[in-house]
Short mmCIF file of C-alpha atoms in Angstrom, two decimals:
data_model
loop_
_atom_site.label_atom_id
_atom_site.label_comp_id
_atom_site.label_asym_id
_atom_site.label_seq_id
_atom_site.Cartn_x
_atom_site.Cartn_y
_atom_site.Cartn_z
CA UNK A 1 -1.59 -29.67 20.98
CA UNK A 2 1.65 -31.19 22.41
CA UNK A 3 1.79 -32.88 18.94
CA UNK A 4 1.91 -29.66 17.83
CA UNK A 5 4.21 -27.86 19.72
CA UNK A 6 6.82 -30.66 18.71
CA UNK A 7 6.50 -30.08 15.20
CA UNK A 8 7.12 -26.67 15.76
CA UNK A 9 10.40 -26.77 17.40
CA UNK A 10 11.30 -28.25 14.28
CA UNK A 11 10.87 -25.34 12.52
CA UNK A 12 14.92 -24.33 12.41
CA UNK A 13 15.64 -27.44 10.70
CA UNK A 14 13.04 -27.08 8.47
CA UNK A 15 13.91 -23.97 6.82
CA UNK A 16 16.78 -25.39 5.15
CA UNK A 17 14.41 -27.68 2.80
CA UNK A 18 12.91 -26.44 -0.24
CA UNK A 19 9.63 -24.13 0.32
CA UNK A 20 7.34 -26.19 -1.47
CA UNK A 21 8.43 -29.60 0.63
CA UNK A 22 7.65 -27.43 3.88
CA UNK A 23 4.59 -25.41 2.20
CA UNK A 24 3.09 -29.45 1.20
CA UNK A 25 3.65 -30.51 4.62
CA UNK A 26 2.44 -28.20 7.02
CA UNK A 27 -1.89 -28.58 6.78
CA UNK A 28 -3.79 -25.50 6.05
CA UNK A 29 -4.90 -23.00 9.19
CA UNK A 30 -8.32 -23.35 10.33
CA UNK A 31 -11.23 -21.02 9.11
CA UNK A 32 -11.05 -17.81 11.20
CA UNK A 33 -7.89 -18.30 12.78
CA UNK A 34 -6.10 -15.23 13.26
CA UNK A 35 -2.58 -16.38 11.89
CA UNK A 36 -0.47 -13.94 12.98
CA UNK A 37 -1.72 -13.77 16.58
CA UNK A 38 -1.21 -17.62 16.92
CA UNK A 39 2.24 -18.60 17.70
CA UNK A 40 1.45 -22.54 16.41
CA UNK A 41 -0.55 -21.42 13.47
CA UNK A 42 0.75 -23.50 10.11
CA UNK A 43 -0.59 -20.24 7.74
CA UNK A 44 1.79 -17.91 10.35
CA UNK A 45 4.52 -20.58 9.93
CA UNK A 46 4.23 -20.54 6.51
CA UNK A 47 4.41 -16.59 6.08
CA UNK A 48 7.24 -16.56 8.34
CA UNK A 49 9.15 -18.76 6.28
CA UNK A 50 8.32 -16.67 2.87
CA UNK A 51 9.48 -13.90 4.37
CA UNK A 52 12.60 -14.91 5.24
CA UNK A 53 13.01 -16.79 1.66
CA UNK A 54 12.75 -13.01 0.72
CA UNK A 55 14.81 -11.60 3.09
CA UNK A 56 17.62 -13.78 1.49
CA UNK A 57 16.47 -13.23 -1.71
CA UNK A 58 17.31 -9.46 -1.08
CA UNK A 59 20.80 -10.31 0.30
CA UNK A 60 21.78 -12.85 -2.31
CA UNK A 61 20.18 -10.59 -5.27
CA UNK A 62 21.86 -7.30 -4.41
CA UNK A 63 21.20 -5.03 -7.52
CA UNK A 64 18.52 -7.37 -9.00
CA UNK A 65 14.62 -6.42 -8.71
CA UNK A 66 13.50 -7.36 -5.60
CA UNK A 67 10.45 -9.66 -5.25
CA UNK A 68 7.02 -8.17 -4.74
CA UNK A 69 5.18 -8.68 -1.71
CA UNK A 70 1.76 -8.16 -0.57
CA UNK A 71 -0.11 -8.86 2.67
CA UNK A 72 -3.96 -9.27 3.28
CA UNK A 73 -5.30 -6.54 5.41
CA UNK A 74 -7.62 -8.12 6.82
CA UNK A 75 -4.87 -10.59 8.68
CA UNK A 76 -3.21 -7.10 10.00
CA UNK A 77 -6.07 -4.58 10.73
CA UNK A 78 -5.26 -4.56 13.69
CA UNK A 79 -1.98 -3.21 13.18
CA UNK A 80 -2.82 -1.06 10.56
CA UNK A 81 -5.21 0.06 7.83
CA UNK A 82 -2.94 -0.85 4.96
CA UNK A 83 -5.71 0.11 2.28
CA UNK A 84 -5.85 3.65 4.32
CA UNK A 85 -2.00 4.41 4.04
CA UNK A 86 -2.41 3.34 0.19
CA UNK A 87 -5.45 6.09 -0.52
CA UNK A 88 -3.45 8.84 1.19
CA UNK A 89 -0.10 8.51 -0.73
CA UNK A 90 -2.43 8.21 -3.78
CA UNK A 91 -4.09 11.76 -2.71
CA UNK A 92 -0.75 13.10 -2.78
CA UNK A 93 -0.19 12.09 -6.41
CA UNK A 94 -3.54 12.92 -7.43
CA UNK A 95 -2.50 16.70 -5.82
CA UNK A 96 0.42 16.81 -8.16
CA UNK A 97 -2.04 16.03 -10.73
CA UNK A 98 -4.10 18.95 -10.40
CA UNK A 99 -1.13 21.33 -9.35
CA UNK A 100 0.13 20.38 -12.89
CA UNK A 101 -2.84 20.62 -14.84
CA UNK A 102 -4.35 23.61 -12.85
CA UNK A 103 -0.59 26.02 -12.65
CA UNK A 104 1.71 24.88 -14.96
CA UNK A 105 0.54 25.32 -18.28
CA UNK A 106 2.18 27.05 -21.20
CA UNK A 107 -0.81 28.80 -22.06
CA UNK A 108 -2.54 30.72 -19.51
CA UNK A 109 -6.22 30.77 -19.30
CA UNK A 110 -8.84 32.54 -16.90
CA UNK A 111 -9.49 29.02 -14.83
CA UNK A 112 -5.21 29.44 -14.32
CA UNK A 113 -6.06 32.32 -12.05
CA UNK A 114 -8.94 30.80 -9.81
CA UNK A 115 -7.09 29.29 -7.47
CA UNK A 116 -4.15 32.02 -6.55
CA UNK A 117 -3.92 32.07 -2.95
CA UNK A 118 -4.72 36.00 -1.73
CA UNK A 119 -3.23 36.82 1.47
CA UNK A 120 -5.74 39.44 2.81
CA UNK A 121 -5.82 41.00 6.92
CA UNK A 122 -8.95 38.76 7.17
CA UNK A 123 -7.00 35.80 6.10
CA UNK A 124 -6.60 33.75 2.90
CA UNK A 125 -8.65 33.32 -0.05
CA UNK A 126 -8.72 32.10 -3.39
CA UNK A 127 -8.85 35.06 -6.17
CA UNK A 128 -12.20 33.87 -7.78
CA UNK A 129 -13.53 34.41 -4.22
CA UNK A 130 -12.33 38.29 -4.22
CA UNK A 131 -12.43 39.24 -7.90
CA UNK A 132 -14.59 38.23 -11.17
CA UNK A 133 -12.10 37.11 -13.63
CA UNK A 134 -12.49 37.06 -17.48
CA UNK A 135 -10.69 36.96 -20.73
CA UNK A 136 -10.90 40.27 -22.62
CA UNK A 137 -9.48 38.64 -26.09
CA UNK A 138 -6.79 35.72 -25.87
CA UNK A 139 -3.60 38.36 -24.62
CA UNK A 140 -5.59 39.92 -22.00
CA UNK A 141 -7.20 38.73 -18.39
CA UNK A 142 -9.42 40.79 -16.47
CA UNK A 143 -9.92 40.25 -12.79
CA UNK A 144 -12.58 42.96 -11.30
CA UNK A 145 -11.89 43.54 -7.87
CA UNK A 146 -15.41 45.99 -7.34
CA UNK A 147 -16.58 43.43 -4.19
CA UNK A 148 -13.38 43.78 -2.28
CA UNK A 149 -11.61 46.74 -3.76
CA UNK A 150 -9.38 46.50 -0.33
CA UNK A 151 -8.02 43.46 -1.78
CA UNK A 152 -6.70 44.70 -4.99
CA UNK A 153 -3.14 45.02 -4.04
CA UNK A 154 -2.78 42.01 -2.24
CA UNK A 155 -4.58 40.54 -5.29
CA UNK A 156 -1.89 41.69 -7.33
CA UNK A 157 0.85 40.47 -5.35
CA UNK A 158 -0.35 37.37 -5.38
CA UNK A 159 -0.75 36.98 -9.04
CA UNK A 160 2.65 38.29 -9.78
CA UNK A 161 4.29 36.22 -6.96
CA UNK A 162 2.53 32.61 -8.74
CA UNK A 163 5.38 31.72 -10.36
CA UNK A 164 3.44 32.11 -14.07
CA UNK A 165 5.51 34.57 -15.33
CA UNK A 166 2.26 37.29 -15.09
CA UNK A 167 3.13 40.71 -14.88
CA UNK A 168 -0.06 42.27 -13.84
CA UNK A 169 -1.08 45.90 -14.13
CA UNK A 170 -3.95 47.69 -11.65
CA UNK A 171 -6.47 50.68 -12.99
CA UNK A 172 -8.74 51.36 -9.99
CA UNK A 173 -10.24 48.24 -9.11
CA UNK A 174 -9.23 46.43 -12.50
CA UNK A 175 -6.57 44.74 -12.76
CA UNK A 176 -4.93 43.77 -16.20
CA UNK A 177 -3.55 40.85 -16.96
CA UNK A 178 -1.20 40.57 -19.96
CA UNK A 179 -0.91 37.15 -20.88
CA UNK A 180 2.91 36.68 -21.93
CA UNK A 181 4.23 35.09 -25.39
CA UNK A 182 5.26 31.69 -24.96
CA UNK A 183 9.08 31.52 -24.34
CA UNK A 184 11.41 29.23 -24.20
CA UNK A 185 12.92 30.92 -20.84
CA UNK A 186 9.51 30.59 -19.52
CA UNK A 187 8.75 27.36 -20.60
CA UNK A 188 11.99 26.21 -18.97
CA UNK A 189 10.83 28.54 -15.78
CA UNK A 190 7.46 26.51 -15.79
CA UNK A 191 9.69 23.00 -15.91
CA UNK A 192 11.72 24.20 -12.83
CA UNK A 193 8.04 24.74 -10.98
CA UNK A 194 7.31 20.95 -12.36
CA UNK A 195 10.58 19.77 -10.44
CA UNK A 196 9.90 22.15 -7.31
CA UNK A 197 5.83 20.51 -7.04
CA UNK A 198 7.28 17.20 -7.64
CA UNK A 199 9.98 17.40 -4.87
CA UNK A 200 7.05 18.96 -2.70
CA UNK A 201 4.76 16.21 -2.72
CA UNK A 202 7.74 13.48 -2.39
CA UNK A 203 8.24 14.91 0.91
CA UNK A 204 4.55 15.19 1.85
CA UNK A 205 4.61 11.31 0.40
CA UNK A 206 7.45 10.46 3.00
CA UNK A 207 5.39 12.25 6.30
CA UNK A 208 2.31 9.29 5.29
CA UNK A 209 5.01 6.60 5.13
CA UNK A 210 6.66 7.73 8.07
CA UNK A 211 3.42 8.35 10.46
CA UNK A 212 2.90 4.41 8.91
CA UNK A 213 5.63 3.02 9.97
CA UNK A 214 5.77 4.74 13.21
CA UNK A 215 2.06 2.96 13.89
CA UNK A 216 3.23 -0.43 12.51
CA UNK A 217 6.45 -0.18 15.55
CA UNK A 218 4.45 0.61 18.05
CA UNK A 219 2.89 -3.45 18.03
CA UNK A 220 6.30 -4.63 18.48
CA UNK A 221 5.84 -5.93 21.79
CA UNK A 222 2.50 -7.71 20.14
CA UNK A 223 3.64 -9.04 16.79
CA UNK A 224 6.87 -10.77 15.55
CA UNK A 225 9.58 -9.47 14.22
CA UNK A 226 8.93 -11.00 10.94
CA UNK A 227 5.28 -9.58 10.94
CA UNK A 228 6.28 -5.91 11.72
CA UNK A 229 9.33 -6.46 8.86
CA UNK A 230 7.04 -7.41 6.70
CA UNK A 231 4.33 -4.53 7.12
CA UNK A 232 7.08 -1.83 6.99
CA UNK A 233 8.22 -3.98 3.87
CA UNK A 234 4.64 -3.40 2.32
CA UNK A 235 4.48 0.66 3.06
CA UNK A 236 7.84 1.18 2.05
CA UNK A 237 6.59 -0.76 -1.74
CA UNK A 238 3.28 1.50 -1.85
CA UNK A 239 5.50 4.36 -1.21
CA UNK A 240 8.14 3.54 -4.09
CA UNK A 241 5.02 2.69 -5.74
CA UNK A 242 3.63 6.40 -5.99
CA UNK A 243 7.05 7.97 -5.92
CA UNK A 244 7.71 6.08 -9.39
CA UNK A 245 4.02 7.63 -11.01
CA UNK A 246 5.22 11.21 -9.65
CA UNK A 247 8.56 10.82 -11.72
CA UNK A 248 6.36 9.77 -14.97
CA UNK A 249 3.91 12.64 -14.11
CA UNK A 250 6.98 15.22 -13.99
CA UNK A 251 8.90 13.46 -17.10
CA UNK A 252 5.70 14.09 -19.02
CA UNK A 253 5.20 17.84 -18.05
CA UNK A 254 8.93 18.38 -19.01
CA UNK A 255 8.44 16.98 -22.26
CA UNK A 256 5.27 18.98 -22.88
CA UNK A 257 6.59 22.36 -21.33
CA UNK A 258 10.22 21.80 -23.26
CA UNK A 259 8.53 20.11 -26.54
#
């Protein structure tokens, strides 16, 4: 152990050699040792010194594409449930997804309608939970409001407030829904929605880094500096990660909505 501890004083002078001479050098951690818990661990030493190699990397390659990183969560679980940051930042692309596919579509169908949020005195529901809705022939929607004729109104606020360009029309409890010729002011009205959705979910994307990052600091005290660097490092990469697929999600509904 004192052997050890010697050798690791070292360390300083050591990071000025080439990272293979120190990598070949230092022996391998034991089985089950928890390397970033254990300030003479050789697998710790050796992540700290990759992570500053990257941290000059970054400084010396300003405007160059910074190196990837990845960390094992199963050395930091106690810090954080990286895969668990990961699926919720995915959920919030896959949302996109289905806001895209389900509202913003140059033709409108019946299925288009389900999922218009009512605003009703007993609270908020979905319009295929108020109203039948069909297709009378391919220019007309029908939504039949008979189970909750108090609803009708608010129905058709709602479906004229969705943002698809439907101007709908009431007869009792029926209410008419022309389905509009395909513009090009309302294709480029259906693009703006795209950007809107898009800029919507970025911000829901930066709460789940944010909340991460915010659990990673609080092990300060616990961890190193490098570790907790390094872990912030890895959100912020998951979060560029799914920011980049929601720009290629909205570039492609631009191109399909502006042809």
């Amino acid at each position: 152990m004192a052997m050890a501890l010697r050798r690791f004083r070292h360390l300083p002078s050591l990071l000025y050699r080439s990272s293979f001479a120190m990598i070949r050098g230092l022996p391998q951690a034991p089985a089950g040792c928890p390397a970033l818990l254990l300030d003479g661990c050789r697998q710790c030493a050796q992540q700290m010194m990759l992570t500053r190699q990257l941290a000059t990397k970054k400084a010396k390659g300003k405007g160059q594409t910074q190196a990837r990183m990845n960390i094992s969560a199963a050395l930091v679980e106690d810090i954080i449930n990286l895969e668990e940051t990961n699926e919720d930042m995915q959920a919030v692309v896959e949302a996109l997804k289905e806001d895209f596919s389900r509202n913003l579509s140059v033709r409108t169908s019946p299925g288009a309608l389900d999922h218009i949020i009512v605003v009703t005195k007993d609270g908020k529901f979905p319009l295929n939970q108020l109203g039948q809705i069909s297709q009378k022939s391919p220019q007309l929607i029908i939504v039949n409001m008979t189970n909750f004729p108090e609803s009708t109104a608010a129905a058709m606020k709602a479906i004229r407030e969705s943002g698809m360009n439907l101007n709908p029309e009431v007869d009792g409890t029926i209410i008419r829904v022309p389905i509009p010729k395909v513009t090009r002011e309302h294709r480029e009205s259906l693009a703006k929605l795209a950007k809107q959705s898009t800029n919507k979910s970025k911000e829901a994307l930066r709460k789940v880094r944010s909340k991460s990052v915010n659990q990673v600091k609080k092990f300060k005290s616990k961890v190193s500096e490098d570790t907790i660097w390094l872990l912030e490092k890895q959100i912020q990469q998951m979060a560029d990660s799914a920011a980049a697929e929601m720009d290629k999600l909205l570039a492609a509904k631009t191109k399909e909505l502006l042809g």
